[in-house]
Each structure stands twice: as C-alpha cells, then as structure tokens.
GROMACS .gro file of C-alpha atoms in nm:
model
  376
    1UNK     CA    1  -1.135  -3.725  -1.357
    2UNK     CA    2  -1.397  -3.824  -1.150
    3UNK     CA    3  -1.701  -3.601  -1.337
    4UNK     CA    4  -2.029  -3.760  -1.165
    5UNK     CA    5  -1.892  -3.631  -0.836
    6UNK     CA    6  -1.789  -3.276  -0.912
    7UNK     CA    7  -2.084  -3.242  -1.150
    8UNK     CA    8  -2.330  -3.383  -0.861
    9UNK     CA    9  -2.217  -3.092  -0.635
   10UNK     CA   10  -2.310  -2.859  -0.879
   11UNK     CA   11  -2.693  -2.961  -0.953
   12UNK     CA   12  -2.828  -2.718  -0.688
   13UNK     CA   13  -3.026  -2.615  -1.037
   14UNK     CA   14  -3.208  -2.834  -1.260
   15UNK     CA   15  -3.036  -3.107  -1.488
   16UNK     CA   16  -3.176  -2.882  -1.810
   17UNK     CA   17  -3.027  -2.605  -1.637
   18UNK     CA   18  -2.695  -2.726  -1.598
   19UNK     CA   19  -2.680  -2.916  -1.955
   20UNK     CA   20  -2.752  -2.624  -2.113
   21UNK     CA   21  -2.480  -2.421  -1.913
   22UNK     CA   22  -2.187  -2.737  -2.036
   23UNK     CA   23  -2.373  -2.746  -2.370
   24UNK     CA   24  -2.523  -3.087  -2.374
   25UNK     CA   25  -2.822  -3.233  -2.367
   26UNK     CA   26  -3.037  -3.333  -2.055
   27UNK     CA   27  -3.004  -3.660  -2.210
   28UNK     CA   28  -2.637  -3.696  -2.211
   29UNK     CA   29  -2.627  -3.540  -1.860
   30UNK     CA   30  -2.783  -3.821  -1.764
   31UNK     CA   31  -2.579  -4.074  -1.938
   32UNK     CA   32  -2.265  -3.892  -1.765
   33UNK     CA   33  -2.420  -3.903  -1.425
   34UNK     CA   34  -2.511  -4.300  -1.469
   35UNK     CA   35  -2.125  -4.312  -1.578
   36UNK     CA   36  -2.186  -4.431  -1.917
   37UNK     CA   37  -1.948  -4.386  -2.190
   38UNK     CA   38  -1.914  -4.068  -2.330
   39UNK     CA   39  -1.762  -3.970  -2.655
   40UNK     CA   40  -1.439  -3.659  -2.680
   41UNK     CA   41  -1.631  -3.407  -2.770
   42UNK     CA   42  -1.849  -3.447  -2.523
   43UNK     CA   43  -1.570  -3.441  -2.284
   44UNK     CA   44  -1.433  -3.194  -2.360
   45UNK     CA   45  -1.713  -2.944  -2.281
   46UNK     CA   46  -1.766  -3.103  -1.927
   47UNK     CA   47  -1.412  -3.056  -1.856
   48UNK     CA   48  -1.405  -2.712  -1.958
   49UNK     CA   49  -1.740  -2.668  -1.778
   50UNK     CA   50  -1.550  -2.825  -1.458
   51UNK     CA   51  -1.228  -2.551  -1.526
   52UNK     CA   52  -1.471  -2.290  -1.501
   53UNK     CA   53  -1.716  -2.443  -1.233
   54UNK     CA   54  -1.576  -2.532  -0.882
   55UNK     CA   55  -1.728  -2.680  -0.545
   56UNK     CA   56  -1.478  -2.587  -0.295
   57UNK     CA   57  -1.131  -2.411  -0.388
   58UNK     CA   58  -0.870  -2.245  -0.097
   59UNK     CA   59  -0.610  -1.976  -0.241
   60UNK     CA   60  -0.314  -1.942  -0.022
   61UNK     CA   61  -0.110  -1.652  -0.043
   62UNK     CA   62   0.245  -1.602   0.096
   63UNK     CA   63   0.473  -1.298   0.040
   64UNK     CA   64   0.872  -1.260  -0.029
   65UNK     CA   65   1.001  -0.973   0.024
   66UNK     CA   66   1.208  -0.782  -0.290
   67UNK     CA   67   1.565  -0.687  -0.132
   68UNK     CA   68   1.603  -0.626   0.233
   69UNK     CA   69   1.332  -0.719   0.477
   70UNK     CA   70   1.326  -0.416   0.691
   71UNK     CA   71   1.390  -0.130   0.383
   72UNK     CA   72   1.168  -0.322   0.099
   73UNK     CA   73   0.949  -0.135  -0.100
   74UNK     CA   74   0.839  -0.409  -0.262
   75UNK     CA   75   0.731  -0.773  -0.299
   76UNK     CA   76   0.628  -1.077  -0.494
   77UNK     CA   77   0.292  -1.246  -0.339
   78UNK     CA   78   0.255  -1.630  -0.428
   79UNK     CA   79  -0.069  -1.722  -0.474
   80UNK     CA   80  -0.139  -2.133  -0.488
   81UNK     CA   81  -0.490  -2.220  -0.587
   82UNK     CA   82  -0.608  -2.555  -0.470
   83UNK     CA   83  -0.949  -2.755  -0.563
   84UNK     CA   84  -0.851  -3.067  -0.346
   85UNK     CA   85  -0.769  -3.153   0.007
   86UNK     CA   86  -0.471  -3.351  -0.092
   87UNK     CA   87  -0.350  -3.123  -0.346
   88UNK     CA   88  -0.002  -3.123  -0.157
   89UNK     CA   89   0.031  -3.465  -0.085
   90UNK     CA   90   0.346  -3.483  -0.332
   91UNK     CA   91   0.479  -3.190  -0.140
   92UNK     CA   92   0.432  -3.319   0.204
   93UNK     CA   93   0.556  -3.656   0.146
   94UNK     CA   94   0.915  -3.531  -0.036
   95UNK     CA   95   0.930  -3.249   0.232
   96UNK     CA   96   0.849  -3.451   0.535
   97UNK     CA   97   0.934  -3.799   0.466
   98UNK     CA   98   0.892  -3.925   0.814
   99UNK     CA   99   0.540  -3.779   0.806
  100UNK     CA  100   0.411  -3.386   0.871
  101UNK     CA  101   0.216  -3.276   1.221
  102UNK     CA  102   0.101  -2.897   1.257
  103UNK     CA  103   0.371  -2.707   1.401
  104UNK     CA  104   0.683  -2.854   1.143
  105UNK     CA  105   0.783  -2.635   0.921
  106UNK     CA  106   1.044  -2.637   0.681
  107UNK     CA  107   1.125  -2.295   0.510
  108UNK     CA  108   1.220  -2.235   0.141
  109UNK     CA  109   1.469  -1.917   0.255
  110UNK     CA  110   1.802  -1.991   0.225
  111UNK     CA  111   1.771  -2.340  -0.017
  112UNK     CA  112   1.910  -2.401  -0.329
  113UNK     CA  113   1.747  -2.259  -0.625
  114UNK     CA  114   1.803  -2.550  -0.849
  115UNK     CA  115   1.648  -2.784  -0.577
  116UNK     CA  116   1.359  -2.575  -0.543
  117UNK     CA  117   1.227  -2.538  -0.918
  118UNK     CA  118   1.314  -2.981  -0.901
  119UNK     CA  119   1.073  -2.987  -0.574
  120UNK     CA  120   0.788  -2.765  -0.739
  121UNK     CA  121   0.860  -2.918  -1.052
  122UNK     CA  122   0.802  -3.294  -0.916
  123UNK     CA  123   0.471  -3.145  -0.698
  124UNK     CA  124   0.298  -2.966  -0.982
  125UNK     CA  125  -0.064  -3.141  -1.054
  126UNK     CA  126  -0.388  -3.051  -1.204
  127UNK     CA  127  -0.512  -2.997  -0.875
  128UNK     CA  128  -0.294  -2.727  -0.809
  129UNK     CA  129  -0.247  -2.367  -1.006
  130UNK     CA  130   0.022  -2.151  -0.879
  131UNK     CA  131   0.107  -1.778  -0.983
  132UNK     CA  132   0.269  -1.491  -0.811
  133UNK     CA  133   0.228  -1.100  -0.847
  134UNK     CA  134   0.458  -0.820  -0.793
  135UNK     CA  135   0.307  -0.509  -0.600
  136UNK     CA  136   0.413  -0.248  -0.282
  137UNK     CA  137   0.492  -0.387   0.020
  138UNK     CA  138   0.168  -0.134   0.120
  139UNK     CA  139  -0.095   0.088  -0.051
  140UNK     CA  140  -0.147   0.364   0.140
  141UNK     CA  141  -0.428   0.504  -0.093
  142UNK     CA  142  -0.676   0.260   0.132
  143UNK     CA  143  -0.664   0.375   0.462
  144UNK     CA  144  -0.702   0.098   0.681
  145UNK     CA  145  -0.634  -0.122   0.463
  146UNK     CA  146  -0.268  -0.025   0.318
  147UNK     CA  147  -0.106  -0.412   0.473
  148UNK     CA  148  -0.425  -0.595   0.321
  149UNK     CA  149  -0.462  -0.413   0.015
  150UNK     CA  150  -0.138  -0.611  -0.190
  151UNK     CA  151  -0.317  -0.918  -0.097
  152UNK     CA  152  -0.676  -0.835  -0.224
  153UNK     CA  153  -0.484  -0.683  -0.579
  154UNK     CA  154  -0.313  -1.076  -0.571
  155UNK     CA  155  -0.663  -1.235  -0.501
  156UNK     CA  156  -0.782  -1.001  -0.748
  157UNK     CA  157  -0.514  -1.031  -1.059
  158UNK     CA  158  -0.521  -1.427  -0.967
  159UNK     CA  159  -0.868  -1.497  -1.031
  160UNK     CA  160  -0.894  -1.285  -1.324
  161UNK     CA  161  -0.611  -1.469  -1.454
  162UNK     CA  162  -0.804  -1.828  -1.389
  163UNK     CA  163  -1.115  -1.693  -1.513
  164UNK     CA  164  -1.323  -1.876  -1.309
  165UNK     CA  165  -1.703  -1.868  -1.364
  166UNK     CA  166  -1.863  -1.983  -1.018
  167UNK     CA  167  -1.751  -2.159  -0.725
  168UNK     CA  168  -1.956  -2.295  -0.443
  169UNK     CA  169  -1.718  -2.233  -0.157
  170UNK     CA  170  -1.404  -2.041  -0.176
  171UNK     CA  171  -1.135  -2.017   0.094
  172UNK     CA  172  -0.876  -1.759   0.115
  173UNK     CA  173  -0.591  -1.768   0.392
  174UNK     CA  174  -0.327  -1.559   0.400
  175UNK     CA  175   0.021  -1.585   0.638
  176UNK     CA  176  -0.029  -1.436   0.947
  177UNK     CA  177   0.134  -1.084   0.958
  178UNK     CA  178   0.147  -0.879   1.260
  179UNK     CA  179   0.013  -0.565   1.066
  180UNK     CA  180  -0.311  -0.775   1.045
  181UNK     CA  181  -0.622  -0.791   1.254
  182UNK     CA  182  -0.982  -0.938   1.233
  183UNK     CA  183  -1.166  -0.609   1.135
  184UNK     CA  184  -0.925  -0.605   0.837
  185UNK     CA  185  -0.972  -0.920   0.708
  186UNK     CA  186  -1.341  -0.860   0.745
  187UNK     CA  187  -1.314  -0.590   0.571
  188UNK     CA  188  -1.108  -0.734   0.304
  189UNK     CA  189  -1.400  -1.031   0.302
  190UNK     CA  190  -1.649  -0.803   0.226
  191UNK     CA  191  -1.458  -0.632  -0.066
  192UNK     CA  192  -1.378  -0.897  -0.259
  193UNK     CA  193  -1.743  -1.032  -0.213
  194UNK     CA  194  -1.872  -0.731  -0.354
  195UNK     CA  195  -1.549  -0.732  -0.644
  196UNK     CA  196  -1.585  -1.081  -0.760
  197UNK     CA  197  -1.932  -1.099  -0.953
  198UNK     CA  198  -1.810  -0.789  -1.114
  199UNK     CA  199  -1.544  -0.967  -1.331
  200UNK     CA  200  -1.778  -1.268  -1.383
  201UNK     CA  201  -1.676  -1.495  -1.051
  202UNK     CA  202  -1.965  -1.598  -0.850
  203UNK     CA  203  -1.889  -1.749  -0.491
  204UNK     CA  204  -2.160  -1.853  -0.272
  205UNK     CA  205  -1.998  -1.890   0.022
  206UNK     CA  206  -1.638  -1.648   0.138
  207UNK     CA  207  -1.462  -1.676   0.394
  208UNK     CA  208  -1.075  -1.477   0.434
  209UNK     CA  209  -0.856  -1.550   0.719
  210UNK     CA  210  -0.478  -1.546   0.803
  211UNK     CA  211  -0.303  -1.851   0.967
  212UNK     CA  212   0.073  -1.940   1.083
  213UNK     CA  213   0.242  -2.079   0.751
  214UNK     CA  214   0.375  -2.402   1.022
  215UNK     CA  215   0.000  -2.491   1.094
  216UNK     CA  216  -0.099  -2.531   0.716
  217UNK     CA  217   0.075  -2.757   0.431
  218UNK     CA  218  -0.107  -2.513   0.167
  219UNK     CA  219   0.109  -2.188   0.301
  220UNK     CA  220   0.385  -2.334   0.334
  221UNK     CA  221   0.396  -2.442  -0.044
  222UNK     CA  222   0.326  -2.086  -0.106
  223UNK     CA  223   0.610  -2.025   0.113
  224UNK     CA  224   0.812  -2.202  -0.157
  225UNK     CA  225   0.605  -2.072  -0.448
  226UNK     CA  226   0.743  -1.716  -0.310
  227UNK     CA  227   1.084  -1.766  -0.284
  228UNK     CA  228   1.142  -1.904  -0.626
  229UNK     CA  229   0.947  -1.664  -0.756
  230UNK     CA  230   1.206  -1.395  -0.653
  231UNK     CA  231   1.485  -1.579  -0.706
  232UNK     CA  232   1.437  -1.855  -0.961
  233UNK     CA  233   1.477  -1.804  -1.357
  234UNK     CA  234   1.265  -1.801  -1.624
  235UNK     CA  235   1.261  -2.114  -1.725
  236UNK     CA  236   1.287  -2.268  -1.353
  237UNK     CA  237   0.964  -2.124  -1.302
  238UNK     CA  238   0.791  -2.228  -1.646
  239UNK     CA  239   0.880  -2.555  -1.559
  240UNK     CA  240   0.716  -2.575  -1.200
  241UNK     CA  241   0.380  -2.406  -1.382
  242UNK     CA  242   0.449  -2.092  -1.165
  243UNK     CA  243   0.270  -1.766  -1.356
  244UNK     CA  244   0.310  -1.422  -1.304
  245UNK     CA  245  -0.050  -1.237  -1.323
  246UNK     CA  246   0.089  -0.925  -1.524
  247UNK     CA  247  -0.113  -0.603  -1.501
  248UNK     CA  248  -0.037  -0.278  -1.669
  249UNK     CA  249  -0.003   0.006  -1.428
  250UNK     CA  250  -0.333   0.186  -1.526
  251UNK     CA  251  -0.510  -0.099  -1.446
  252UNK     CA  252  -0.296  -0.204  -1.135
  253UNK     CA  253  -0.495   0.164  -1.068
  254UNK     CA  254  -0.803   0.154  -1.180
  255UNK     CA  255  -0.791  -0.146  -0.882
  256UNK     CA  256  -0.660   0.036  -0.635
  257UNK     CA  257  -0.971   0.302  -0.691
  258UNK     CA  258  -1.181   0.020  -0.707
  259UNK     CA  259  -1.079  -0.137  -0.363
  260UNK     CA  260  -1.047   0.216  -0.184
  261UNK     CA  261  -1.470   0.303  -0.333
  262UNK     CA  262  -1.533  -0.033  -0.203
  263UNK     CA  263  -1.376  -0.034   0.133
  264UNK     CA  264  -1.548   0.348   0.123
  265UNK     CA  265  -1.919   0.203   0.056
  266UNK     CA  266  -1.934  -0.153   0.245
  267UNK     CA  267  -1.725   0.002   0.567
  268UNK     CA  268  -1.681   0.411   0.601
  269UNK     CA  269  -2.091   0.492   0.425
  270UNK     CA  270  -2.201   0.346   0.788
  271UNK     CA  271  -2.038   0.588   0.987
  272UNK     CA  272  -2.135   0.873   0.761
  273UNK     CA  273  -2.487   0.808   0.835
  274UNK     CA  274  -2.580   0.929   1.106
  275UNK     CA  275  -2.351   1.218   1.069
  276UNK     CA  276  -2.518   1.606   1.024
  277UNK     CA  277  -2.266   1.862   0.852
  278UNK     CA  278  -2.257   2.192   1.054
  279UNK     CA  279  -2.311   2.481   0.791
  280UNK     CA  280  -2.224   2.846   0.889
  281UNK     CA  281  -2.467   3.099   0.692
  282UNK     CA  282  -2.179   3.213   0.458
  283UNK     CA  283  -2.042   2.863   0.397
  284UNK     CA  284  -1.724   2.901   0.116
  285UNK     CA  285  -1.790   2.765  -0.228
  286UNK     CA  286  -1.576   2.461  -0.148
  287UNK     CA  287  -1.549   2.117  -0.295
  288UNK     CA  288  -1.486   1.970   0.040
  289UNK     CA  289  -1.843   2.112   0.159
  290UNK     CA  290  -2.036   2.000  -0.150
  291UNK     CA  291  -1.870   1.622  -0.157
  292UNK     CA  292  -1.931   1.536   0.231
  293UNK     CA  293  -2.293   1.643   0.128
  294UNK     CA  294  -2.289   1.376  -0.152
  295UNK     CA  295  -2.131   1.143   0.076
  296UNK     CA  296  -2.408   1.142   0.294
  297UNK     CA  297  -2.691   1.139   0.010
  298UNK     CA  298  -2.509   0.853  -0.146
  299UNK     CA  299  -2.487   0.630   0.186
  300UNK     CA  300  -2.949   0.732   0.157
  301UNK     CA  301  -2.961   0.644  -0.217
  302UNK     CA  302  -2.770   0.321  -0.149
  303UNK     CA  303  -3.013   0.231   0.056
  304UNK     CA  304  -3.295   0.307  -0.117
  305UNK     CA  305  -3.512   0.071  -0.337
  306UNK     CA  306  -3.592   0.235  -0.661
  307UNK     CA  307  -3.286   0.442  -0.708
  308UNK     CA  308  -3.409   0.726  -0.920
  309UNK     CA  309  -3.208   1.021  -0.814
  310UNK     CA  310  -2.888   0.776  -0.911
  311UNK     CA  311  -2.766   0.930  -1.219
  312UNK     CA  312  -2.857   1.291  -1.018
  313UNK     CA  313  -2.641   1.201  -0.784
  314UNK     CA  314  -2.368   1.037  -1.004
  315UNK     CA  315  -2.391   1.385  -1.222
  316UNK     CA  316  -2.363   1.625  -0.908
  317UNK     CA  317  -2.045   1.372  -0.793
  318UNK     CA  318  -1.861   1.422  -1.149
  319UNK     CA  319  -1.928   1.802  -1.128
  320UNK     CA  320  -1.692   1.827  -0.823
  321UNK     CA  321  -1.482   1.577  -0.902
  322UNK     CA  322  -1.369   1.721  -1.290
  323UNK     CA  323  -1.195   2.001  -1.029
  324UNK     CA  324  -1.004   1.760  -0.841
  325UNK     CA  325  -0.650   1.783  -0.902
  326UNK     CA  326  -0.590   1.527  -1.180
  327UNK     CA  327  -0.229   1.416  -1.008
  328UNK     CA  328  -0.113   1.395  -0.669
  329UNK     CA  329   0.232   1.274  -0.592
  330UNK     CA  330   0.096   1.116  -0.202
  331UNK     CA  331  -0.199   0.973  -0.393
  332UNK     CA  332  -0.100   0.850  -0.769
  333UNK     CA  333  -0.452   0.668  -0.868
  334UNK     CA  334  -0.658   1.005  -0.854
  335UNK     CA  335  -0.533   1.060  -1.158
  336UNK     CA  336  -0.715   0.798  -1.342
  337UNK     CA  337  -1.087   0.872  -1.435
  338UNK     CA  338  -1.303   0.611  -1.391
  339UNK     CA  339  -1.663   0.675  -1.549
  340UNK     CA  340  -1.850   0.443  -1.293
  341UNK     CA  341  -1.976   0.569  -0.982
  342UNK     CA  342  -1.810   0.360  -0.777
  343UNK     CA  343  -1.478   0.545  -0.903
  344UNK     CA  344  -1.600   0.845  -0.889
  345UNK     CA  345  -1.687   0.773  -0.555
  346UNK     CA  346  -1.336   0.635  -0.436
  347UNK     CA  347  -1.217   0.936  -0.560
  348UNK     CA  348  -1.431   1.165  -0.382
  349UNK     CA  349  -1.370   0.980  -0.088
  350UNK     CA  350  -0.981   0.943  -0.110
  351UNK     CA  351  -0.972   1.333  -0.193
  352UNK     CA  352  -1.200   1.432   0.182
  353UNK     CA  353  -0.858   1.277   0.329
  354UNK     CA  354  -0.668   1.566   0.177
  355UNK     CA  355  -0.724   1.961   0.251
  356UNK     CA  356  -0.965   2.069   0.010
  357UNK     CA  357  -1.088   2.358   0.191
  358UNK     CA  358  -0.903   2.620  -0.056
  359UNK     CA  359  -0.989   2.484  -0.348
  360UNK     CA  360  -1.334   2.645  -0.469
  361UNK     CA  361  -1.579   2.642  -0.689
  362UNK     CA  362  -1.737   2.883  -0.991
  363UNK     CA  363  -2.069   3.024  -0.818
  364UNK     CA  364  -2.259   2.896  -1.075
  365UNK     CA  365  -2.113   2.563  -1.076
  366UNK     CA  366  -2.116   2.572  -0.678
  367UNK     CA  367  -2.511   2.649  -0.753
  368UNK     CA  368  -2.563   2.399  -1.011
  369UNK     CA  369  -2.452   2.064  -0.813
  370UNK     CA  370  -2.568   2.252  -0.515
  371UNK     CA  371  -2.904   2.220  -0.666
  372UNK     CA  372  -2.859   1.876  -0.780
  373UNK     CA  373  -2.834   1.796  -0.401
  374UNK     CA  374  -3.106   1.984  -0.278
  375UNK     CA  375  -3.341   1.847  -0.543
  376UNK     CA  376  -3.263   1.454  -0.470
   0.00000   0.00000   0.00000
C-alpha cells in the first residue's frame, strides 16, 4: 500500500493535526512520509486511518429488478464502491479480452450463475467494496423524488455500512433511467450533502449524476453485482465479498422521513417564501392552517443567524403534529415519531399533501401554538 501518497493528499491540515487524528506522533509522520521503516503497530493505525480517510472514491449503483420487469414492486440496488481508477481492471480484461471502448457492453442478464459468482470472485480486490440493498421499486412518500429516493436509501445504508470518516471527493453515478432528470439528481445532490455529516461522513466535494451502464466499466460491474445479487446463493455471494446493507424497517423509516424533511427544507422552503396565506376573519381551528403558518416561519428562522425562537418553533410544530394521525395506509412513515425537528418537519410537510382541512383543533390548543407563532 502505497501510504506516502494517500496520506500526502490528506495534509490539507497540519502534520500535528493529522498525527494526532492516526494516533502517532508528528515524528513518526514524518518518518512515514520520508518512507522509512515503520514497525506493525504503527501500521496498523495508518491503515485503519486510510479505511476511514479517502481522497477520491466513485459509488456506482445499478438496480435488478425482483420478479417481472413491468409488475415489480421491488428491487435489489448494487452498490460498488471504488477508491481507484483501475479498480476494474481484472474485470475488464476477463470480460473484454480483446480490449474495452465506450459503447461495448456485455450484460450479466441471462448468464450462468455459477460463472458469475467465479467472475466476481476472481475480480474482488481491496480496491473495490461491493454490497447491495433491497428496497421499492419507488417511494412515493417524497414527492418528486419517489424514482431517486431507493437510490439515496442505497447511498445512504452503503456508507453507513463502510463507516467512512471523510473523503475529499466523492462520486456517485447511477444507471441512466428514463424516470430521471437533472433537477432530480440535483436535488438528490443536495440531500445527501446535507445527510452525510450527520452520520459522521464528511465529503468536501459531491457530485451525483446518472450515465449509460455501456459508457462506464464501473456500472457495468454493478450491472453484474445486481444480478447475482438476486439470483446467486449465499455462499456465491460471500465468496465474491458482495454484502447486503440490512436495515430494520423502522429505520428503513426513520430514512424515508429524513429524506422527505430534507428534500422539504433544501428544495420546497424556497418556494414557500415568498408565499402570504389568505386568512378569512373566521378562519377554522385547523391543523392545515396552523402548519402552513409554521412552514413559512421555519423557511425565516432557517435563515436567520442566532436562532432563538428555534425550540418556539420546534414546540408550536410538535403541538400540531401529536394530532396527526399516527398511521396512514398511502403514507406508512408518519407513523414513526422522530423527536428532531427535521422529522417533525417532514412530517408536517408530508401531512399538507393530504386533506387536513377537517381535522381540528381544541380552542385552547388552537390558541396556544397560535400564540407560539405570533410571538416568534
């Protein structure tokens, strides 16, 4: 492993800094970058350091359907995390022995299982981590987003799985669907930038696109990575290193809310702005009133620099919010009751798609978070 180089791209701090981060001294820092003999231990901590520490990394995603193509509810997403350029060297060479241009592609559908798990198997490297998740084919709880969304939960469950501390420049493509467009995967960009330092992953620089698998070697080993993953066994898969990311349903939720608050506060807060809510003199008690007024305080506070009327406006939020409906069969994940107020939030903002215009309010507890409001 070639440490000077992937520890030199990661001085943009100082050497005490970054020995203290591997937990070594400056000194031995210094011996490592002079590429001077260092002893296990030592080793050891700048390889784990290196695990958890990446310059550039791409994560390519593919999808196989789960039963028919045109009736599947559901689907397994591969997810193939590279930290080299030549990553798929092994891959390209077996797959295209007479040498690979952009535009050949050769498709795992169809192959033999047993040759596929061999192929993977032979490919595997340190370079490479692969992993697939199940999920819907679509989510409609994000509106907008429903296509994108299994993708950012795969992106999501992946590098929680990897537990990756920092990388300097991550790039995620995704196979080009036709339910895709460029405001999407903007979109998506934006979410997971805001997601990511949340569960400990800093990346400096983002970037998400979709491609054709036939112009990339990286999809089209998730291509692969797919199939098997549907189709292969157990022990096919253990032995070509290919993971599931497995996430209990109420947290597979607790996501969902997550993405729909953020795709709520980085896209839909914008257009809330500038919008005035037209109040009749005998306006109902309604929930539906009170939480576009808290929309359009939040999308103020969010933009304001000391935030003191925060935990006002987080307490007027969970006052409507407790009256919400805890299940809904067209929208499963308002049942679960997140305590931050980015879930409250999503919630709030997932429930203004519904009809909440018969569902009222005590007086007094109309009067209560209407204050709250009026006093922010």
């Amino acid at each position: 492993m070639d440490y000077i180089k992937q520890l030199q791209h990661l001085t943009d701090t100082s050497h005490a800094s970054l020995a203290q981060k591997i937990g070594i001294s400056s000194t031995t820092l210094n011996r490592i970058l002079a590429g001077n003999h260092i002893s296990q231990q030592t080793e050891n901590k700048v390889v784990d350091f290196l695990h958890k520490n990446i310059d550039q990394a791409k994560l390519f995603l593919d999808e196989t359907y789960v039963g028919n193509m045109d009736h599947a509810t559901e689907m397994n997403i591969s997810c193939v995390f590279a930290i080299t350029s030549h990553a798929f060297h092994d891959f390209k060479k077996i797959v295209y022995p007479l040498g690979w241009r952009k535009g050949d592609e050769v498709k795992a559908a169809g192959k033999d299982i047993a040759m596929l798990g061999d192929l993977l198997s032979t490919t595997k490297s340190d370079e490479l981590q692969t992993f697939y998740t199940k999920t819907l084919t679509k989510y409609n709880e994000v509106a907008g987003l429903q296509y994108l969304c299994p993708y950012i939960l795969a992106v999501m469950e992946t590098l929680e799985t990897i537990s990756i501390e920092r990388i300097n420049d991550l790039e995620i493509v995704i196979d080009t669907r036709s339910e895709f467009f460029a405001d999407n995967l903007t979109d998506c960009q934006k979410i997971l930038a805001t997601y990511l330092p949340l569960i400990g992953c800093h990346v400096k620089e983002l970037k998400v696109s979709s491609c054709k698998s036939r112009d990339l070697i990286g999809l089209q080993y998730a291509d692969f990575v797919a199939n098997l993953s549907t189709r292969g066994s157990q022990e096919i898969l253990q032995d070509a290193q290919i993971n599931p990311t497995v996430t209990e349903q109420n947290i597979r939720d607790q996501k969902l809310l997550m993405i729909s608050g953020l795709h709520q506060r980085t896209i839909r807060h914008a257009l809330a702005a500038g919008n005035t809510l037209a109040v009749s003199d005998g306006a109902s008690a309604t929930i539906e009133y009170l939480l576009n007024d808290i929309r359009q305080v939040a999308y103020q506070e969010r933009f304001s620099d000391d935030r003191i009327y925060f935990n006002k406006l987080k307490q007027a939020l969970k006052l409507c919010i407790d009256n919400l409906p805890n299940k809904n069969d067209r929208q499963p994940i308002l049942s679960y009751k997140g305590t931050r107020f980015i879930d409250l939030e999503a919630r709030a903002c997932m429930a203004l798609h519904t009809d909440l215009s018969t569902i009222e309010l005590e007086t007094e507890q109309f009067n209560q978070v209407k204050e709250l409001i009026d006093s922010l």
